[in-house]
Amino acid sequence: MGGSSARRQRPSRPQVLFALLLLPLFCPALGQPVRYSIPEELDRGSVVGNLAKDLGLSVLEVSARKLRVSAEKLHFSVDSESGDLLVKDRIDREQICKGRRRCELQLEAVLENPLNIFHVVVEIEDINDHAPQFPKDEINLEISESVSPGARTILESANDPDIGVNSLSKYQLSPNEYFSLLVKDNPDGGTYPELELQKMLDREAESTHHLVLTAVDGGDPPRSGTTQLRIRVVDANDNPPVFSQEVYRVRLREDLPPGSTVLRLKAVDQDEGVNAEFTYSFLGVANKAHHEFSLDPITGDIITLLPLDFEEVERYTIGVEAKDRGSLSSQCKLIIEVLDENDNRPEIIITSLSDQILEDSPSGTVVALFKVRDRDSGENAEVTCSLSGNNPFKIHSSSNNYYKLVTDSTLDREQTPGYNVTITATDRGKPPLSSSKTITLNVADVNDNAPVFQQQAYLINVLENNQPGTSITQVRAWDPDVGSNGLVSYSIIASDLEPKTLSSFVSVNQDSGVVYAQRAFDHEQLRSFQLTLQARDHGSPALSANVSMRVLVGDRNDNAPRVLYPTLEPDGSALFDMVPRAAEPGYLVTKVVAVDADSGHNAWLSYHVLQASDPGLFSLGLRTGEVRTARALGDKDAARQRLLVAVRDGGQPPLSATATLLLVFADSLQEALPDLADHPTPSDPQSELQFYLVVALALISVLFLLAVIIAIALRLRQSSSPSSTGCFGSVLDSKSRPVLPPNYSEGTLPYAYNLCVPGDQLKPEFNFLTSVGDCPSAQDILNKDSSSALLASILTPSVEADEKTFNQQAPPNTDWRFSQAQRPGTSGSQNGDETGTWPNNQFDTEMLQAMILASASEAADGSSTLGGGAGTMGLSARYGPQFTLQHVPDYRQNVYIPGSNATLTNAAGKRDGKAPAGGNGNKKKSGKKEKK
């Protein structure tokens, strides 16, 4: 066999240098192939040549640009490290190129980044790998003995697939005295042997001759093949059949149907009788031709058996023999040429295809490389390619039936995620034939879309006292991208809450967008708050979108009304109000002041009378809480009245609070005190009924024993201390039952009153003492039946005080009380709206509540308009002169101070810093302790 190294046919040196410099740029356009020449049957892995070097590529560019070769049947490969063109499969020239004398393999070298194609031609050189071979191992010949010397008989030729010097070179005949061998040339360029008779045969001397015919090729070393010649000598028939032509030529269309007659051969035998009869037969016919044609042995008609195919065989060369019965024969050659018809559709072969195309790929990006092949020839093999449908691609012709499929416009995966591109190839035959191939191109996603929220802004309403950890809403953002580019996560990036406390209020699930409340909201502390949420995808770079969310905390009726006035003292005692006996109907007695921390309808308060000593004597404003006289006081009406007032809000269900009002009809404090003593506040008989029923017997027994013990104790005390009565002695012996009023040290009046009853009953006066620090607490003096017992319980050793001390204090001035026009209302002397229309505006409602709470709370703490200096609203008597109106907003014109007959107005006298004149107050408490 030939050498293992390849031999390349190279041009002159200047041309090589110039070609190597310009080959990567102009080789596809010029079509100049790179040529190599190798012998057949090279071992796998043998180097054909350094393709990278011949293309002007460095070793690094071989792998970087993915150098490879492409062909219909790939016999070669490229070493990715060295760039050598290597033998990949067995190369048999006779199998690849059949009988063609020039055997070349067409390859395409493909480079990427950028995409380039180079044409490579590898010429396969023949080696002497086949020995000549005869069709038959034995050839039988019959030669008449009458044949004269010089007669010739054509022998079947040997076949050697090799070409050139390795093909059949000569024939040799074994030595003999009768026959010699001649070699003749065929019209198709081959040779065939002829056996020539050298002298007359003598059948009687030798009837059969055995010779050996040897065919030798021109290889080094030469190869040979032999066949046995068996020559039988027959009786005389000295004229063989003769053909009318030595060579017959026929041209057939390849679409000729099977069974068609191709040609009728004509031969003539000059003999007569039986010796003139002859038959036709094929001589030395190739196996394929033997199956495609048949020969009638009698008529000489040649008929097609199978359809012809120009692409398989373009020409047939067939030998035909006419042989008579006397074994005389002659031969002729039949050459059949097949004409091409447009019977093959173009074939589309995809050589390179991109699986994914980035949607931001620029126009002109190569997405596929394909070639078109038509097995026809001439005009029938000329092909044009086109794309069907409307798609953003176009075809660029490359070279040698290669085409590029490139993008023609921008791509958008969100609109069209993929394309089915149909490539149609049409030849120029008549009629033209076409074929189509559909390829699927997927558009790869690029993160070019930011998330989009379903709403431009969110307004969420959440009721207070919600369950911590519950979902209050869910935000959703849509990202048309796919994969990680379309995966959205949520977060809170801003808020009007404190950053440190934000996480304790709300949180958002980063995957689902569900917003959770982390704590129970309180409408009274937090009405609303603002959040800014962000939706961010996971692309690179990541895109995001923001949306604002306002959370409104709705109010629940979770706060009961709080009564600011009347209030109980720390010792549990309730305040009382005095009403003039001459009060006319509609006279403002007092006002119940209450506030509700809720808002809206939940803070809409209404006032109701639950219990009253005389239900028809007083009326209560439904919305204002003002207690007014419904009629004039009658003679039969009790001087001491009790009202139980309920304050309800407008919530569902409503919440309420109660307040107890003690009202005394009197024109002065001295007149009110006996009513307080003689008519203690009656307890609710219904609420104590069951208790008295259960303990009735025990109580009677206990009272009897207590009465006996007290009587004995008093008797013993009178007998042991006869001089201890002092100035109170006449009081102890009196039957008039004077009583000591309770302690008013924490009332609205700026003085604390302690009462001492004089010994002279003709002067029933009350003197104000500067100090009665030693007087004990009158725990139950209003409930005592015996005046002496009551006085004894409150008298102390200080009863011996100088009588001058009792006269140092002037009696209270009764001129401090206000006229009916100055009685309190919702604004100055104007009476409030009995319907009590509540403001519809929530802000106005909350301001009104704040006004009531700020001013009325001060009044409930014991201050009044009469107890302080200018601008103090009566607060300086309790808190000192340093507490002024600068600390509290001036809501006095709209606020009624319970227990006083004045409204909180800054009168001229107060602006001038003048203190009000002292006098008797109309508000006292029914407490149980005496304080200074």
JSON list of N, CA, C and O in Angstrom, two decimals, residues 581-605:
[
{"chain": "A", "resi": 581, "resn": "ARG", "atom": "N", "xyz": [-84.64, 76.37, 95.38]},
{"chain": "A", "resi": 581, "resn": "ARG", "atom": "CA", "xyz": [-86.02, 75.91, 95.50]},
{"chain": "A", "resi": 581, "resn": "ARG", "atom": "C", "xyz": [-86.94, 76.65, 94.53]},
{"chain": "A", "resi": 581, "resn": "ARG", "atom": "O", "xyz": [-87.99, 76.14, 94.13]},
{"chain": "A", "resi": 582, "resn": "ALA", "atom": "N", "xyz": [-86.54, 77.84, 94.17]},
{"chain": "A", "resi": 582, "resn": "ALA", "atom": "CA", "xyz": [-87.39, 78.61, 93.27]},
{"chain": "A", "resi": 582, "resn": "ALA", "atom": "C", "xyz": [-87.03, 78.40, 91.80]},
{"chain": "A", "resi": 582, "resn": "ALA", "atom": "O", "xyz": [-87.37, 79.21, 90.94]},
{"chain": "A", "resi": 583, "resn": "ALA", "atom": "N", "xyz": [-86.23, 77.30, 91.52]},
{"chain": "A", "resi": 583, "resn": "ALA", "atom": "CA", "xyz": [-85.82, 77.05, 90.14]},
{"chain": "A", "resi": 583, "resn": "ALA", "atom": "C", "xyz": [-87.03, 76.78, 89.27]},
{"chain": "A", "resi": 583, "resn": "ALA", "atom": "O", "xyz": [-87.91, 76.00, 89.64]},
{"chain": "A", "resi": 584, "resn": "GLU", "atom": "N", "xyz": [-87.05, 77.44, 88.13]},
{"chain": "A", "resi": 584, "resn": "GLU", "atom": "CA", "xyz": [-88.16, 77.28, 87.21]},
{"chain": "A", "resi": 584, "resn": "GLU", "atom": "C", "xyz": [-87.89, 76.12, 86.27]},
{"chain": "A", "resi": 584, "resn": "GLU", "atom": "O", "xyz": [-86.77, 75.65, 86.14]},
{"chain": "A", "resi": 585, "resn": "PRO", "atom": "N", "xyz": [-88.91, 75.65, 85.56]},
{"chain": "A", "resi": 585, "resn": "PRO", "atom": "CA", "xyz": [-88.68, 74.56, 84.58]},
{"chain": "A", "resi": 585, "resn": "PRO", "atom": "C", "xyz": [-87.66, 74.98, 83.53]},
{"chain": "A", "resi": 585, "resn": "PRO", "atom": "O", "xyz": [-87.70, 76.11, 83.03]},
{"chain": "A", "resi": 586, "resn": "GLY", "atom": "N", "xyz": [-86.75, 74.08, 83.19]},
{"chain": "A", "resi": 586, "resn": "GLY", "atom": "CA", "xyz": [-85.68, 74.35, 82.23]},
{"chain": "A", "resi": 586, "resn": "GLY", "atom": "C", "xyz": [-84.42, 74.86, 82.88]},
{"chain": "A", "resi": 586, "resn": "GLY", "atom": "O", "xyz": [-83.44, 75.16, 82.17]},
{"chain": "A", "resi": 587, "resn": "TYR", "atom": "N", "xyz": [-84.43, 74.98, 84.21]},
{"chain": "A", "resi": 587, "resn": "TYR", "atom": "CA", "xyz": [-83.24, 75.46, 84.91]},
{"chain": "A", "resi": 587, "resn": "TYR", "atom": "C", "xyz": [-82.12, 74.41, 84.78]},
{"chain": "A", "resi": 587, "resn": "TYR", "atom": "O", "xyz": [-82.35, 73.21, 85.00]},
{"chain": "A", "resi": 588, "resn": "LEU", "atom": "N", "xyz": [-80.91, 74.85, 84.36]},
{"chain": "A", "resi": 588, "resn": "LEU", "atom": "CA", "xyz": [-79.77, 73.94, 84.20]},
{"chain": "A", "resi": 588, "resn": "LEU", "atom": "C", "xyz": [-79.20, 73.63, 85.58]},
{"chain": "A", "resi": 588, "resn": "LEU", "atom": "O", "xyz": [-78.65, 74.50, 86.24]},
{"chain": "A", "resi": 589, "resn": "VAL", "atom": "N", "xyz": [-79.35, 72.38, 85.96]},
{"chain": "A", "resi": 589, "resn": "VAL", "atom": "CA", "xyz": [-78.88, 71.95, 87.28]},
{"chain": "A", "resi": 589, "resn": "VAL", "atom": "C", "xyz": [-77.41, 71.56, 87.22]},
{"chain": "A", "resi": 589, "resn": "VAL", "atom": "O", "xyz": [-76.58, 72.06, 87.96]},
{"chain": "A", "resi": 590, "resn": "THR", "atom": "N", "xyz": [-77.08, 70.70, 86.33]},
{"chain": "A", "resi": 590, "resn": "THR", "atom": "CA", "xyz": [-75.70, 70.23, 86.17]},
{"chain": "A", "resi": 590, "resn": "THR", "atom": "C", "xyz": [-75.59, 69.58, 84.79]},
{"chain": "A", "resi": 590, "resn": "THR", "atom": "O", "xyz": [-76.56, 69.55, 84.02]},
{"chain": "A", "resi": 591, "resn": "LYS", "atom": "N", "xyz": [-74.43, 69.05, 84.52]},
{"chain": "A", "resi": 591, "resn": "LYS", "atom": "CA", "xyz": [-74.20, 68.41, 83.21]},
{"chain": "A", "resi": 591, "resn": "LYS", "atom": "C", "xyz": [-73.30, 67.20, 83.40]},
{"chain": "A", "resi": 591, "resn": "LYS", "atom": "O", "xyz": [-72.27, 67.28, 84.08]},
{"chain": "A", "resi": 592, "resn": "VAL", "atom": "N", "xyz": [-73.71, 66.09, 82.82]},
{"chain": "A", "resi": 592, "resn": "VAL", "atom": "CA", "xyz": [-72.89, 64.87, 82.83]},
{"chain": "A", "resi": 592, "resn": "VAL", "atom": "C", "xyz": [-71.92, 64.95, 81.65]},
{"chain": "A", "resi": 592, "resn": "VAL", "atom": "O", "xyz": [-72.35, 65.11, 80.50]},
{"chain": "A", "resi": 593, "resn": "VAL", "atom": "N", "xyz": [-70.66, 64.89, 81.95]},
{"chain": "A", "resi": 593, "resn": "VAL", "atom": "CA", "xyz": [-69.63, 64.99, 80.91]},
{"chain": "A", "resi": 593, "resn": "VAL", "atom": "C", "xyz": [-68.95, 63.64, 80.78]},
{"chain": "A", "resi": 593, "resn": "VAL", "atom": "O", "xyz": [-68.47, 63.09, 81.79]},
{"chain": "A", "resi": 594, "resn": "ALA", "atom": "N", "xyz": [-68.92, 63.11, 79.57]},
{"chain": "A", "resi": 594, "resn": "ALA", "atom": "CA", "xyz": [-68.28, 61.81, 79.31]},
{"chain": "A", "resi": 594, "resn": "ALA", "atom": "C", "xyz": [-67.60, 61.86, 77.95]},
{"chain": "A", "resi": 594, "resn": "ALA", "atom": "O", "xyz": [-67.98, 62.64, 77.08]},
{"chain": "A", "resi": 595, "resn": "VAL", "atom": "N", "xyz": [-66.61, 61.07, 77.81]},
{"chain": "A", "resi": 595, "resn": "VAL", "atom": "CA", "xyz": [-65.89, 60.95, 76.53]},
{"chain": "A", "resi": 595, "resn": "VAL", "atom": "C", "xyz": [-65.73, 59.47, 76.20]},
{"chain": "A", "resi": 595, "resn": "VAL", "atom": "O", "xyz": [-65.81, 58.61, 77.07]},
{"chain": "A", "resi": 596, "resn": "ASP", "atom": "N", "xyz": [-65.51, 59.20, 74.89]},
{"chain": "A", "resi": 596, "resn": "ASP", "atom": "CA", "xyz": [-65.29, 57.84, 74.41]},
{"chain": "A", "resi": 596, "resn": "ASP", "atom": "C", "xyz": [-64.05, 57.86, 73.53]},
{"chain": "A", "resi": 596, "resn": "ASP", "atom": "O", "xyz": [-63.94, 58.67, 72.60]},
{"chain": "A", "resi": 597, "resn": "ALA", "atom": "N", "xyz": [-63.11, 56.99, 73.84]},
{"chain": "A", "resi": 597, "resn": "ALA", "atom": "CA", "xyz": [-61.85, 56.96, 73.08]},
{"chain": "A", "resi": 597, "resn": "ALA", "atom": "C", "xyz": [-62.02, 56.49, 71.65]},
{"chain": "A", "resi": 597, "resn": "ALA", "atom": "O", "xyz": [-61.13, 56.66, 70.82]},
{"chain": "A", "resi": 598, "resn": "ASP", "atom": "N", "xyz": [-63.17, 55.85, 71.33]},
{"chain": "A", "resi": 598, "resn": "ASP", "atom": "CA", "xyz": [-63.42, 55.41, 69.97]},
{"chain": "A", "resi": 598, "resn": "ASP", "atom": "C", "xyz": [-63.76, 56.62, 69.11]},
{"chain": "A", "resi": 598, "resn": "ASP", "atom": "O", "xyz": [-63.76, 57.77, 69.58]},
{"chain": "A", "resi": 599, "resn": "SER", "atom": "N", "xyz": [-64.05, 56.34, 67.84]},
{"chain": "A", "resi": 599, "resn": "SER", "atom": "CA", "xyz": [-64.36, 57.42, 66.91]},
{"chain": "A", "resi": 599, "resn": "SER", "atom": "C", "xyz": [-65.59, 57.07, 66.12]},
{"chain": "A", "resi": 599, "resn": "SER", "atom": "O", "xyz": [-66.05, 55.91, 66.12]},
{"chain": "A", "resi": 600, "resn": "GLY", "atom": "N", "xyz": [-66.15, 58.07, 65.43]},
{"chain": "A", "resi": 600, "resn": "GLY", "atom": "CA", "xyz": [-67.31, 57.84, 64.60]},
{"chain": "A", "resi": 600, "resn": "GLY", "atom": "C", "xyz": [-68.54, 57.51, 65.44]},
{"chain": "A", "resi": 600, "resn": "GLY", "atom": "O", "xyz": [-68.76, 58.06, 66.52]},
{"chain": "A", "resi": 601, "resn": "HIS", "atom": "N", "xyz": [-69.34, 56.59, 64.92]},
{"chain": "A", "resi": 601, "resn": "HIS", "atom": "CA", "xyz": [-70.55, 56.21, 65.63]},
{"chain": "A", "resi": 601, "resn": "HIS", "atom": "C", "xyz": [-70.24, 55.51, 66.94]},
{"chain": "A", "resi": 601, "resn": "HIS", "atom": "O", "xyz": [-71.08, 55.52, 67.86]},
{"chain": "A", "resi": 602, "resn": "ASN", "atom": "N", "xyz": [-69.09, 54.89, 67.03]},
{"chain": "A", "resi": 602, "resn": "ASN", "atom": "CA", "xyz": [-68.71, 54.24, 68.28]},
{"chain": "A", "resi": 602, "resn": "ASN", "atom": "C", "xyz": [-68.49, 55.25, 69.39]},
{"chain": "A", "resi": 602, "resn": "ASN", "atom": "O", "xyz": [-68.50, 54.88, 70.58]},
{"chain": "A", "resi": 603, "resn": "ALA", "atom": "N", "xyz": [-68.26, 56.51, 69.07]},
{"chain": "A", "resi": 603, "resn": "ALA", "atom": "CA", "xyz": [-68.05, 57.55, 70.07]},
{"chain": "A", "resi": 603, "resn": "ALA", "atom": "C", "xyz": [-69.25, 58.49, 70.19]},
{"chain": "A", "resi": 603, "resn": "ALA", "atom": "O", "xyz": [-69.18, 59.51, 70.85]},
{"chain": "A", "resi": 604, "resn": "TRP", "atom": "N", "xyz": [-70.34, 58.15, 69.52]},
{"chain": "A", "resi": 604, "resn": "TRP", "atom": "CA", "xyz": [-71.54, 58.98, 69.57]},
{"chain": "A", "resi": 604, "resn": "TRP", "atom": "C", "xyz": [-72.29, 58.63, 70.85]},
{"chain": "A", "resi": 604, "resn": "TRP", "atom": "O", "xyz": [-72.90, 57.56, 70.94]},
{"chain": "A", "resi": 605, "resn": "LEU", "atom": "N", "xyz": [-72.23, 59.50, 71.82]},
{"chain": "A", "resi": 605, "resn": "LEU", "atom": "CA", "xyz": [-72.75, 59.20, 73.16]},
{"chain": "A", "resi": 605, "resn": "LEU", "atom": "C", "xyz": [-74.18, 59.69, 73.31]},
{"chain": "A", "resi": 605, "resn": "LEU", "atom": "O", "xyz": [-74.57, 60.73, 72.74]}
]
